[in-house]
mmCIF file with all atom_site columns, C-alpha atoms in Angstrom:
data_model
loop_
_atom_site.group_PDB
_atom_site.id
_atom_site.type_symbol
_atom_site.label_atom_id
_atom_site.label_alt_id
_atom_site.label_comp_id
_atom_site.label_asym_id
_atom_site.label_entity_id
_atom_site.label_seq_id
_atom_site.pdbx_PDB_ins_code
_atom_site.Cartn_x
_atom_site.Cartn_y
_atom_site.Cartn_z
_atom_site.occupancy
_atom_site.B_iso_or_equiv
_atom_site.pdbx_formal_charge
_atom_site.auth_seq_id
_atom_site.auth_comp_id
_atom_site.auth_asym_id
_atom_site.auth_atom_id
_atom_site.pdbx_PDB_model_num
ATOM 1   C CA . UNK A 1 1   ? 75.882 56.529 12.688  1.00 0.00 ? 7   UNK A CA 1
ATOM 2   C CA . UNK A 1 2   ? 74.842 57.633 9.269   1.00 0.00 ? 8   UNK A CA 1
ATOM 3   C CA . UNK A 1 3   ? 71.470 59.333 9.406   1.00 0.00 ? 9   UNK A CA 1
ATOM 4   C CA . UNK A 1 4   ? 68.710 59.046 6.914   1.00 0.00 ? 10  UNK A CA 1
ATOM 5   C CA . UNK A 1 5   ? 65.633 61.032 7.255   1.00 0.00 ? 11  UNK A CA 1
ATOM 6   C CA . UNK A 1 6   ? 62.182 61.225 5.593   1.00 0.00 ? 12  UNK A CA 1
ATOM 7   C CA . UNK A 1 7   ? 59.199 63.823 4.990   1.00 0.00 ? 13  UNK A CA 1
ATOM 8   C CA . UNK A 1 8   ? 56.870 63.995 5.876   1.00 0.00 ? 14  UNK A CA 1
ATOM 9   C CA . UNK A 1 9   ? 56.747 61.740 8.788   1.00 0.00 ? 15  UNK A CA 1
ATOM 10  C CA . UNK A 1 10  ? 53.247 61.943 8.726   1.00 0.00 ? 16  UNK A CA 1
ATOM 11  C CA . UNK A 1 11  ? 50.553 62.644 5.717   1.00 0.00 ? 17  UNK A CA 1
ATOM 12  C CA . UNK A 1 12  ? 46.441 62.358 5.423   1.00 0.00 ? 18  UNK A CA 1
ATOM 13  C CA . UNK A 1 13  ? 45.479 62.641 2.023   1.00 0.00 ? 19  UNK A CA 1
ATOM 14  C CA . UNK A 1 14  ? 42.349 62.762 0.216   1.00 0.00 ? 20  UNK A CA 1
ATOM 15  C CA . UNK A 1 15  ? 41.436 59.402 -2.148  1.00 0.00 ? 21  UNK A CA 1
ATOM 16  C CA . UNK A 1 16  ? 42.521 60.624 -5.823  1.00 0.00 ? 22  UNK A CA 1
ATOM 17  C CA . UNK A 1 17  ? 45.264 62.415 -5.117  1.00 0.00 ? 23  UNK A CA 1
ATOM 18  C CA . UNK A 1 18  ? 49.223 61.828 -5.181  1.00 0.00 ? 24  UNK A CA 1
ATOM 19  C CA . UNK A 1 19  ? 51.546 62.288 -2.376  1.00 0.00 ? 25  UNK A CA 1
ATOM 20  C CA . UNK A 1 20  ? 55.254 62.570 -2.275  1.00 0.00 ? 26  UNK A CA 1
ATOM 21  C CA . UNK A 1 21  ? 57.661 61.324 0.104   1.00 0.00 ? 27  UNK A CA 1
ATOM 22  C CA . UNK A 1 22  ? 61.173 62.489 0.292   1.00 0.00 ? 28  UNK A CA 1
ATOM 23  C CA . UNK A 1 23  ? 64.634 60.200 1.727   1.00 0.00 ? 29  UNK A CA 1
ATOM 24  C CA . UNK A 1 24  ? 67.692 61.852 2.215   1.00 0.00 ? 30  UNK A CA 1
ATOM 25  C CA . UNK A 1 25  ? 70.890 60.768 3.116   1.00 0.00 ? 31  UNK A CA 1
ATOM 26  C CA . UNK A 1 26  ? 72.324 63.168 5.730   1.00 0.00 ? 32  UNK A CA 1
ATOM 27  C CA . UNK A 1 27  ? 75.981 62.564 5.990   1.00 0.00 ? 33  UNK A CA 1
ATOM 28  C CA . UNK A 1 28  ? 76.968 60.359 3.214   1.00 0.00 ? 34  UNK A CA 1
ATOM 29  C CA . UNK A 1 29  ? 75.931 59.443 -0.408  1.00 0.00 ? 35  UNK A CA 1
ATOM 30  C CA . UNK A 1 30  ? 73.458 56.789 -1.009  1.00 0.00 ? 36  UNK A CA 1
ATOM 31  C CA . UNK A 1 31  ? 74.201 55.049 -4.010  1.00 0.00 ? 37  UNK A CA 1
ATOM 32  C CA . UNK A 1 32  ? 71.302 52.991 -3.241  1.00 0.00 ? 38  UNK A CA 1
ATOM 33  C CA . UNK A 1 33  ? 67.795 53.691 -1.404  1.00 0.00 ? 39  UNK A CA 1
ATOM 34  C CA . UNK A 1 34  ? 65.117 51.062 -0.717  1.00 0.00 ? 40  UNK A CA 1
ATOM 35  C CA . UNK A 1 35  ? 61.397 51.792 -0.345  1.00 0.00 ? 41  UNK A CA 1
ATOM 36  C CA . UNK A 1 36  ? 60.162 49.588 1.949   1.00 0.00 ? 42  UNK A CA 1
ATOM 37  C CA . UNK A 1 37  ? 56.001 48.984 3.064   1.00 0.00 ? 43  UNK A CA 1
ATOM 38  C CA . UNK A 1 38  ? 54.701 47.902 6.681   1.00 0.00 ? 44  UNK A CA 1
ATOM 39  C CA . UNK A 1 39  ? 51.479 47.121 7.213   1.00 0.00 ? 45  UNK A CA 1
ATOM 40  C CA . UNK A 1 40  ? 50.505 47.465 10.921  1.00 0.00 ? 46  UNK A CA 1
ATOM 41  C CA . UNK A 1 41  ? 52.045 45.010 13.284  1.00 0.00 ? 47  UNK A CA 1
ATOM 42  C CA . UNK A 1 42  ? 53.653 43.140 10.314  1.00 0.00 ? 48  UNK A CA 1
ATOM 43  C CA . UNK A 1 43  ? 57.148 43.084 8.508   1.00 0.00 ? 49  UNK A CA 1
ATOM 44  C CA . UNK A 1 44  ? 58.618 44.898 6.199   1.00 0.00 ? 50  UNK A CA 1
ATOM 45  C CA . UNK A 1 45  ? 58.096 44.173 2.281   1.00 0.00 ? 51  UNK A CA 1
ATOM 46  C CA . UNK A 1 46  ? 60.764 45.335 0.295   1.00 0.00 ? 52  UNK A CA 1
ATOM 47  C CA . UNK A 1 47  ? 58.857 47.467 -2.510  1.00 0.00 ? 53  UNK A CA 1
ATOM 48  C CA . UNK A 1 48  ? 61.795 48.975 -4.903  1.00 0.00 ? 54  UNK A CA 1
ATOM 49  C CA . UNK A 1 49  ? 65.734 49.444 -5.459  1.00 0.00 ? 55  UNK A CA 1
ATOM 50  C CA . UNK A 1 50  ? 66.420 53.054 -6.358  1.00 0.00 ? 56  UNK A CA 1
ATOM 51  C CA . UNK A 1 51  ? 70.413 53.772 -7.467  1.00 0.00 ? 57  UNK A CA 1
ATOM 52  C CA . UNK A 1 52  ? 71.381 57.294 -8.135  1.00 0.00 ? 58  UNK A CA 1
ATOM 53  C CA . UNK A 1 53  ? 70.620 58.155 -11.701 1.00 0.00 ? 59  UNK A CA 1
ATOM 54  C CA . UNK A 1 54  ? 68.851 55.376 -12.977 1.00 0.00 ? 60  UNK A CA 1
ATOM 55  C CA . UNK A 1 55  ? 65.376 53.637 -12.948 1.00 0.00 ? 61  UNK A CA 1
ATOM 56  C CA . UNK A 1 56  ? 64.409 51.868 -9.799  1.00 0.00 ? 62  UNK A CA 1
ATOM 57  C CA . UNK A 1 57  ? 63.784 48.318 -9.045  1.00 0.00 ? 63  UNK A CA 1
ATOM 58  C CA . UNK A 1 58  ? 60.629 47.436 -8.537  1.00 0.00 ? 64  UNK A CA 1
ATOM 59  C CA . UNK A 1 59  ? 59.564 44.343 -6.874  1.00 0.00 ? 65  UNK A CA 1
ATOM 60  C CA . UNK A 1 60  ? 57.283 41.779 -8.014  1.00 0.00 ? 66  UNK A CA 1
ATOM 61  C CA . UNK A 1 61  ? 53.874 43.035 -7.534  1.00 0.00 ? 67  UNK A CA 1
ATOM 62  C CA . UNK A 1 62  ? 54.796 45.922 -7.114  1.00 0.00 ? 68  UNK A CA 1
ATOM 63  C CA . UNK A 1 63  ? 53.694 48.744 -9.850  1.00 0.00 ? 69  UNK A CA 1
ATOM 64  C CA . UNK A 1 64  ? 55.467 50.738 -11.060 1.00 0.00 ? 70  UNK A CA 1
ATOM 65  C CA . UNK A 1 65  ? 53.072 53.471 -12.502 1.00 0.00 ? 71  UNK A CA 1
ATOM 66  C CA . UNK A 1 66  ? 51.631 53.473 -9.011  1.00 0.00 ? 72  UNK A CA 1
ATOM 67  C CA . UNK A 1 67  ? 54.946 54.222 -6.958  1.00 0.00 ? 73  UNK A CA 1
ATOM 68  C CA . UNK A 1 68  ? 56.840 56.537 -8.790  1.00 0.00 ? 74  UNK A CA 1
ATOM 69  C CA . UNK A 1 69  ? 60.537 56.388 -7.916  1.00 0.00 ? 75  UNK A CA 1
ATOM 70  C CA . UNK A 1 70  ? 63.581 59.227 -8.402  1.00 0.00 ? 76  UNK A CA 1
ATOM 71  C CA . UNK A 1 71  ? 66.705 59.121 -7.705  1.00 0.00 ? 77  UNK A CA 1
ATOM 72  C CA . UNK A 1 72  ? 68.179 62.482 -8.530  1.00 0.00 ? 78  UNK A CA 1
ATOM 73  C CA . UNK A 1 73  ? 70.928 62.893 -6.510  1.00 0.00 ? 79  UNK A CA 1
ATOM 74  C CA . UNK A 1 74  ? 72.947 60.695 -4.142  1.00 0.00 ? 80  UNK A CA 1
ATOM 75  C CA . UNK A 1 75  ? 71.416 62.076 -1.449  1.00 0.00 ? 81  UNK A CA 1
ATOM 76  C CA . UNK A 1 76  ? 67.645 61.961 -2.546  1.00 0.00 ? 82  UNK A CA 1
ATOM 77  C CA . UNK A 1 77  ? 65.033 59.736 -3.679  1.00 0.00 ? 83  UNK A CA 1
ATOM 78  C CA . UNK A 1 78  ? 61.827 60.404 -3.654  1.00 0.00 ? 84  UNK A CA 1
ATOM 79  C CA . UNK A 1 79  ? 58.295 58.187 -3.774  1.00 0.00 ? 85  UNK A CA 1
ATOM 80  C CA . UNK A 1 80  ? 55.080 59.272 -5.473  1.00 0.00 ? 86  UNK A CA 1
ATOM 81  C CA . UNK A 1 81  ? 52.029 57.507 -4.341  1.00 0.00 ? 87  UNK A CA 1
ATOM 82  C CA . UNK A 1 82  ? 50.235 58.190 -7.293  1.00 0.00 ? 88  UNK A CA 1
ATOM 83  C CA . UNK A 1 83  ? 46.061 58.658 -6.730  1.00 0.00 ? 89  UNK A CA 1
ATOM 84  C CA . UNK A 1 84  ? 46.118 57.256 -3.287  1.00 0.00 ? 90  UNK A CA 1
ATOM 85  C CA . UNK A 1 85  ? 43.266 54.782 -2.200  1.00 0.00 ? 91  UNK A CA 1
ATOM 86  C CA . UNK A 1 86  ? 42.819 53.735 1.327   1.00 0.00 ? 92  UNK A CA 1
ATOM 87  C CA . UNK A 1 87  ? 44.369 51.067 0.447   1.00 0.00 ? 93  UNK A CA 1
ATOM 88  C CA . UNK A 1 88  ? 47.474 52.365 -0.103  1.00 0.00 ? 94  UNK A CA 1
ATOM 89  C CA . UNK A 1 89  ? 47.584 53.648 3.591   1.00 0.00 ? 95  UNK A CA 1
ATOM 90  C CA . UNK A 1 90  ? 50.517 52.464 5.274   1.00 0.00 ? 96  UNK A CA 1
ATOM 91  C CA . UNK A 1 91  ? 53.776 52.808 6.632   1.00 0.00 ? 97  UNK A CA 1
ATOM 92  C CA . UNK A 1 92  ? 56.631 53.698 4.504   1.00 0.00 ? 98  UNK A CA 1
ATOM 93  C CA . UNK A 1 93  ? 60.153 53.556 5.048   1.00 0.00 ? 99  UNK A CA 1
ATOM 94  C CA . UNK A 1 94  ? 63.145 53.806 3.294   1.00 0.00 ? 100 UNK A CA 1
ATOM 95  C CA . UNK A 1 95  ? 66.411 53.057 3.649   1.00 0.00 ? 101 UNK A CA 1
ATOM 96  C CA . UNK A 1 96  ? 69.949 54.313 2.191   1.00 0.00 ? 102 UNK A CA 1
ATOM 97  C CA . UNK A 1 97  ? 73.632 52.250 1.586   1.00 0.00 ? 103 UNK A CA 1
ATOM 98  C CA . UNK A 1 98  ? 76.277 54.249 1.240   1.00 0.00 ? 104 UNK A CA 1
ATOM 99  C CA . UNK A 1 99  ? 79.441 54.194 -1.981  1.00 0.00 ? 105 UNK A CA 1
ATOM 100 C CA . UNK A 1 100 ? 81.887 52.309 0.507   1.00 0.00 ? 106 UNK A CA 1
ATOM 101 C CA . UNK A 1 101 ? 81.156 48.829 0.196   1.00 0.00 ? 107 UNK A CA 1
ATOM 102 C CA . UNK A 1 102 ? 79.573 47.682 3.084   1.00 0.00 ? 108 UNK A CA 1
ATOM 103 C CA . UNK A 1 103 ? 76.316 45.768 3.886   1.00 0.00 ? 109 UNK A CA 1
ATOM 104 C CA . UNK A 1 104 ? 74.350 48.133 6.022   1.00 0.00 ? 110 UNK A CA 1
ATOM 105 C CA . UNK A 1 105 ? 71.819 49.919 5.124   1.00 0.00 ? 111 UNK A CA 1
ATOM 106 C CA . UNK A 1 106 ? 70.523 53.037 7.664   1.00 0.00 ? 112 UNK A CA 1
ATOM 107 C CA . UNK A 1 107 ? 66.705 53.314 7.521   1.00 0.00 ? 113 UNK A CA 1
ATOM 108 C CA . UNK A 1 108 ? 64.612 56.487 7.887   1.00 0.00 ? 114 UNK A CA 1
ATOM 109 C CA . UNK A 1 109 ? 62.270 56.901 10.756  1.00 0.00 ? 115 UNK A CA 1
ATOM 110 C CA . UNK A 1 110 ? 58.616 56.252 8.511   1.00 0.00 ? 116 UNK A CA 1
ATOM 111 C CA . UNK A 1 111 ? 56.182 58.012 7.084   1.00 0.00 ? 117 UNK A CA 1
ATOM 112 C CA . UNK A 1 112 ? 52.662 57.227 7.779   1.00 0.00 ? 118 UNK A CA 1
ATOM 113 C CA . UNK A 1 113 ? 50.360 57.800 4.946   1.00 0.00 ? 119 UNK A CA 1
ATOM 114 C CA . UNK A 1 114 ? 46.157 57.782 5.523   1.00 0.00 ? 120 UNK A CA 1
ATOM 115 C CA . UNK A 1 115 ? 44.352 58.174 2.633   1.00 0.00 ? 121 UNK A CA 1
ATOM 116 C CA . UNK A 1 116 ? 41.032 59.020 3.455   1.00 0.00 ? 122 UNK A CA 1
ATOM 117 C CA . UNK B 2 1   ? 59.326 36.227 -0.792  1.00 0.00 ? 186 UNK B CA 1
ATOM 118 C CA . UNK B 2 2   ? 60.319 36.096 2.902   1.00 0.00 ? 187 UNK B CA 1
ATOM 119 C CA . UNK B 2 3   ? 63.750 34.518 3.865   1.00 0.00 ? 188 UNK B CA 1
ATOM 120 C CA . UNK B 2 4   ? 63.795 35.510 7.229   1.00 0.00 ? 189 UNK B CA 1
ATOM 121 C CA . UNK B 2 5   ? 61.269 34.433 9.412   1.00 0.00 ? 190 UNK B CA 1
ATOM 122 C CA . UNK B 2 6   ? 61.372 34.540 13.368  1.00 0.00 ? 191 UNK B CA 1
ATOM 123 C CA . UNK B 2 7   ? 59.487 32.657 16.195  1.00 0.00 ? 192 UNK B CA 1
ATOM 124 C CA . UNK B 2 8   ? 55.647 34.353 16.209  1.00 0.00 ? 193 UNK B CA 1
ATOM 125 C CA . UNK B 2 9   ? 55.929 34.478 19.541  1.00 0.00 ? 194 UNK B CA 1
ATOM 126 C CA . UNK B 2 10  ? 55.646 37.298 21.765  1.00 0.00 ? 195 UNK B CA 1
ATOM 127 C CA . UNK B 2 11  ? 58.089 37.943 24.640  1.00 0.00 ? 196 UNK B CA 1
ATOM 128 C CA . UNK B 2 12  ? 57.324 39.334 27.629  1.00 0.00 ? 197 UNK B CA 1
ATOM 129 C CA . UNK B 2 13  ? 60.231 39.527 30.808  1.00 0.00 ? 198 UNK B CA 1
ATOM 130 C CA . UNK B 2 14  ? 60.814 40.807 33.776  1.00 0.00 ? 199 UNK B CA 1
ATOM 131 C CA . UNK B 2 15  ? 63.429 43.437 33.724  1.00 0.00 ? 200 UNK B CA 1
ATOM 132 C CA . UNK B 2 16  ? 66.996 42.046 34.424  1.00 0.00 ? 201 UNK B CA 1
ATOM 133 C CA . UNK B 2 17  ? 66.074 39.063 32.689  1.00 0.00 ? 202 UNK B CA 1
ATOM 134 C CA . UNK B 2 18  ? 67.468 37.617 29.193  1.00 0.00 ? 203 UNK B CA 1
ATOM 135 C CA . UNK B 2 19  ? 65.610 37.642 25.937  1.00 0.00 ? 204 UNK B CA 1
ATOM 136 C CA . UNK B 2 20  ? 66.343 35.116 23.162  1.00 0.00 ? 205 UNK B CA 1
ATOM 137 C CA . UNK B 2 21  ? 64.727 35.054 19.938  1.00 0.00 ? 206 UNK B CA 1
ATOM 138 C CA . UNK B 2 22  ? 65.140 32.997 17.063  1.00 0.00 ? 207 UNK B CA 1
ATOM 139 C CA . UNK B 2 23  ? 65.294 33.424 13.165  1.00 0.00 ? 208 UNK B CA 1
ATOM 140 C CA . UNK B 2 24  ? 65.251 31.242 10.526  1.00 0.00 ? 209 UNK B CA 1
ATOM 141 C CA . UNK B 2 25  ? 65.629 31.777 6.889   1.00 0.00 ? 210 UNK B CA 1
ATOM 142 C CA . UNK B 2 26  ? 64.941 29.310 3.472   1.00 0.00 ? 211 UNK B CA 1
ATOM 143 C CA . UNK B 2 27  ? 68.089 30.447 0.701   1.00 0.00 ? 212 UNK B CA 1
ATOM 144 C CA . UNK B 2 28  ? 71.529 30.992 1.002   1.00 0.00 ? 213 UNK B CA 1
ATOM 145 C CA . UNK B 2 29  ? 72.916 34.569 2.507   1.00 0.00 ? 214 UNK B CA 1
ATOM 146 C CA . UNK B 2 30  ? 75.787 36.415 2.564   1.00 0.00 ? 215 UNK B CA 1
ATOM 147 C CA . UNK B 2 31  ? 75.107 37.592 5.531   1.00 0.00 ? 216 UNK B CA 1
ATOM 148 C CA . UNK B 2 32  ? 72.143 37.941 8.677   1.00 0.00 ? 217 UNK B CA 1
ATOM 149 C CA . UNK B 2 33  ? 70.995 41.307 10.445  1.00 0.00 ? 218 UNK B CA 1
ATOM 150 C CA . UNK B 2 34  ? 69.097 41.905 13.180  1.00 0.00 ? 219 UNK B CA 1
ATOM 151 C CA . UNK B 2 35  ? 67.229 45.276 13.453  1.00 0.00 ? 220 UNK B CA 1
ATOM 152 C CA . UNK B 2 36  ? 64.562 46.533 16.185  1.00 0.00 ? 221 UNK B CA 1
ATOM 153 C CA . UNK B 2 37  ? 61.533 49.063 16.084  1.00 0.00 ? 222 UNK B CA 1
ATOM 154 C CA . UNK B 2 38  ? 59.615 50.765 18.053  1.00 0.00 ? 223 UNK B CA 1
ATOM 155 C CA . UNK B 2 39  ? 56.716 51.399 17.830  1.00 0.00 ? 224 UNK B CA 1
ATOM 156 C CA . UNK B 2 40  ? 55.541 53.348 14.789  1.00 0.00 ? 225 UNK B CA 1
ATOM 157 C CA . UNK B 2 41  ? 58.805 54.586 14.015  1.00 0.00 ? 226 UNK B CA 1
ATOM 158 C CA . UNK B 2 42  ? 61.865 53.738 11.827  1.00 0.00 ? 227 UNK B CA 1
ATOM 159 C CA . UNK B 2 43  ? 64.192 50.508 12.292  1.00 0.00 ? 228 UNK B CA 1
ATOM 160 C CA . UNK B 2 44  ? 67.320 51.232 14.148  1.00 0.00 ? 229 UNK B CA 1
ATOM 161 C CA . UNK B 2 45  ? 70.372 48.454 12.993  1.00 0.00 ? 230 UNK B CA 1
ATOM 162 C CA . UNK B 2 46  ? 71.379 46.172 16.320  1.00 0.00 ? 231 UNK B CA 1
ATOM 163 C CA . UNK B 2 47  ? 74.189 44.159 14.388  1.00 0.00 ? 232 UNK B CA 1
ATOM 164 C CA . UNK B 2 48  ? 75.525 42.048 11.078  1.00 0.00 ? 233 UNK B CA 1
ATOM 165 C CA . UNK B 2 49  ? 76.464 38.620 11.305  1.00 0.00 ? 234 UNK B CA 1
ATOM 166 C CA . UNK B 2 50  ? 78.363 37.524 8.282   1.00 0.00 ? 235 UNK B CA 1
ATOM 167 C CA . UNK B 2 51  ? 77.519 33.955 6.499   1.00 0.00 ? 236 UNK B CA 1
ATOM 168 C CA . UNK B 2 52  ? 81.194 32.909 7.948   1.00 0.00 ? 237 UNK B CA 1
ATOM 169 C CA . UNK B 2 53  ? 80.470 34.010 11.207  1.00 0.00 ? 238 UNK B CA 1
ATOM 170 C CA . UNK B 2 54  ? 79.253 32.137 13.911  1.00 0.00 ? 239 UNK B CA 1
ATOM 171 C CA . UNK B 2 55  ? 78.604 34.238 16.989  1.00 0.00 ? 240 UNK B CA 1
ATOM 172 C CA . UNK B 2 56  ? 79.144 38.403 17.347  1.00 0.00 ? 241 UNK B CA 1
ATOM 173 C CA . UNK B 2 57  ? 78.753 40.118 20.796  1.00 0.00 ? 242 UNK B CA 1
ATOM 174 C CA . UNK B 2 58  ? 78.019 43.871 20.432  1.00 0.00 ? 243 UNK B CA 1
ATOM 175 C CA . UNK B 2 59  ? 77.223 45.222 24.100  1.00 0.00 ? 244 UNK B CA 1
ATOM 176 C CA . UNK B 2 60  ? 74.323 43.057 25.315  1.00 0.00 ? 245 UNK B CA 1
ATOM 177 C CA . UNK B 2 61  ? 73.640 41.461 22.437  1.00 0.00 ? 246 UNK B CA 1
ATOM 178 C CA . UNK B 2 62  ? 74.507 38.123 21.321  1.00 0.00 ? 247 UNK B CA 1
ATOM 179 C CA . UNK B 2 63  ? 73.852 36.688 17.984  1.00 0.00 ? 248 UNK B CA 1
ATOM 180 C CA . UNK B 2 64  ? 74.464 33.094 16.443  1.00 0.00 ? 249 UNK B CA 1
ATOM 181 C CA . UNK B 2 65  ? 74.369 31.941 13.274  1.00 0.00 ? 250 UNK B CA 1
ATOM 182 C CA . UNK B 2 66  ? 74.232 28.689 12.483  1.00 0.00 ? 251 UNK B CA 1
ATOM 183 C CA . UNK B 2 67  ? 74.109 28.350 8.205   1.00 0.00 ? 252 UNK B CA 1
ATOM 184 C CA . UNK B 2 68  ? 73.613 24.405 8.642   1.00 0.00 ? 253 UNK B CA 1
ATOM 185 C CA . UNK B 2 69  ? 70.226 24.705 9.563   1.00 0.00 ? 254 UNK B CA 1
ATOM 186 C CA . UNK B 2 70  ? 69.583 28.012 8.398   1.00 0.00 ? 255 UNK B CA 1
ATOM 187 C CA . UNK B 2 71  ? 68.714 29.472 11.967  1.00 0.00 ? 256 UNK B CA 1
ATOM 188 C CA . UNK B 2 72  ? 70.204 32.785 13.994  1.00 0.00 ? 257 UNK B CA 1
ATOM 189 C CA . UNK B 2 73  ? 69.300 33.733 17.725  1.00 0.00 ? 258 UNK B CA 1
ATOM 190 C CA . UNK B 2 74  ? 69.270 37.068 19.373  1.00 0.00 ? 259 UNK B CA 1
ATOM 191 C CA . UNK B 2 75  ? 70.102 36.966 22.846  1.00 0.00 ? 260 UNK B CA 1
ATOM 192 C CA . UNK B 2 76  ? 69.184 40.049 24.930  1.00 0.00 ? 261 UNK B CA 1
ATOM 193 C CA . UNK B 2 77  ? 70.859 39.951 28.425  1.00 0.00 ? 262 UNK B CA 1
ATOM 194 C CA . UNK B 2 78  ? 70.203 41.389 31.705  1.00 0.00 ? 263 UNK B CA 1
ATOM 195 C CA . UNK B 2 79  ? 66.995 43.298 29.585  1.00 0.00 ? 264 UNK B CA 1
ATOM 196 C CA . UNK B 2 80  ? 65.583 46.965 30.580  1.00 0.00 ? 265 UNK B CA 1
ATOM 197 C CA . UNK B 2 81  ? 62.453 48.460 29.969  1.00 0.00 ? 266 UNK B CA 1
ATOM 198 C CA . UNK B 2 82  ? 64.022 50.355 27.088  1.00 0.00 ? 267 UNK B CA 1
ATOM 199 C CA . UNK B 2 83  ? 64.335 47.366 25.287  1.00 0.00 ? 268 UNK B CA 1
ATOM 200 C CA . UNK B 2 84  ? 60.717 47.000 24.665  1.00 0.00 ? 269 UNK B CA 1
ATOM 201 C CA . UNK B 2 85  ? 60.300 47.087 20.933  1.00 0.00 ? 270 UNK B CA 1
ATOM 202 C CA . UNK B 2 86  ? 60.028 44.579 17.788  1.00 0.00 ? 271 UNK B CA 1
ATOM 203 C CA . UNK B 2 87  ? 63.181 42.978 16.568  1.00 0.00 ? 272 UNK B CA 1
ATOM 204 C CA . UNK B 2 88  ? 63.254 41.637 13.230  1.00 0.00 ? 273 UNK B CA 1
ATOM 205 C CA . UNK B 2 89  ? 66.011 39.501 11.564  1.00 0.00 ? 274 UNK B CA 1
ATOM 206 C CA . UNK B 2 90  ? 66.549 40.412 8.100   1.00 0.00 ? 275 UNK B CA 1
ATOM 207 C CA . UNK B 2 91  ? 68.682 38.475 5.328   1.00 0.00 ? 276 UNK B CA 1
ATOM 208 C CA . UNK B 2 92  ? 70.935 39.188 2.695   1.00 0.00 ? 277 UNK B CA 1
ATOM 209 C CA . UNK B 2 93  ? 71.362 37.323 -0.156  1.00 0.00 ? 278 UNK B CA 1
ATOM 210 C CA . UNK B 2 94  ? 74.671 39.229 -1.381  1.00 0.00 ? 279 UNK B CA 1
ATOM 211 C CA . UNK B 2 95  ? 72.281 41.189 -3.445  1.00 0.00 ? 280 UNK B CA 1
ATOM 212 C CA . UNK B 2 96  ? 71.849 43.891 -0.576  1.00 0.00 ? 281 UNK B CA 1
ATOM 213 C CA . UNK B 2 97  ? 67.675 43.137 -1.225  1.00 0.00 ? 282 UNK B CA 1
ATOM 214 C CA . UNK B 2 98  ? 66.598 42.624 2.785   1.00 0.00 ? 283 UNK B CA 1
ATOM 215 C CA . UNK B 2 99  ? 64.511 40.004 3.128   1.00 0.00 ? 284 UNK B CA 1
ATOM 216 C CA . UNK B 2 100 ? 63.001 40.319 6.620   1.00 0.00 ? 285 UNK B CA 1
ATOM 217 C CA . UNK B 2 101 ? 61.464 38.655 9.066   1.00 0.00 ? 286 UNK B CA 1
ATOM 218 C CA . UNK B 2 102 ? 57.594 38.764 10.895  1.00 0.00 ? 287 UNK B CA 1
ATOM 219 C CA . UNK B 2 103 ? 59.322 40.376 14.102  1.00 0.00 ? 288 UNK B CA 1
ATOM 220 C CA . UNK B 2 104 ? 59.599 39.088 17.922  1.00 0.00 ? 289 UNK B CA 1
ATOM 221 C CA . UNK B 2 105 ? 57.548 41.807 19.949  1.00 0.00 ? 290 UNK B CA 1
ATOM 222 C CA . UNK B 2 106 ? 59.426 42.302 23.332  1.00 0.00 ? 291 UNK B CA 1
ATOM 223 C CA . UNK B 2 107 ? 57.774 43.704 26.305  1.00 0.00 ? 292 UNK B CA 1
ATOM 224 C CA . UNK B 2 108 ? 60.216 44.340 29.344  1.00 0.00 ? 293 UNK B CA 1
ATOM 225 C CA . UNK B 2 109 ? 58.222 44.874 32.834  1.00 0.00 ? 294 UNK B CA 1
ATOM 226 C CA . UNK B 2 110 ? 59.994 47.014 35.150  1.00 0.00 ? 295 UNK B CA 1
#
């Protein structure tokens, strides 16, 4: 199946710093990528939908200035958590959908963010 | 808002037994998907069932969908210790935005 990678897999940062998370589709072109957030023992919450070459669409309640998303190419989307605070600590997961019309999303392995 | 909602009970079974999980949702869907997640890891897609399908099989997995009741079930037959994971259903309303349920923790005891 298609492979999606995320980098870094784990990051610890100080409060107030910004953290960038990369999501890459390794063997297919992803016209659409999705960013999710998952709290411990909870389900995934969709944060935003990212389309290559256009602005991301954010879900209700997600601050676009806080979570900056860039989808500059068909294989790369980035999520930047700006001025991170402890409450931003979470597991961030991206997924990618190809451009061949099938509905399946391929998920990355996730990034564990801990803000001190 | 989340559409897919599994029954919140954790499931603990002996190896070799079957494991059944249920999922209910609230609005119209294009398809429903089941995913597996090992602790602290990403999601693995298991199976997708379209709204016009009633049952689907994939290896030891069997998924049913009842659109009149807005519910789905996932059956894992002859469970193995390696099946220990969290299982999520997710609904796609046709816009490819997935709404995930709460997840079901399955523990298979060797």
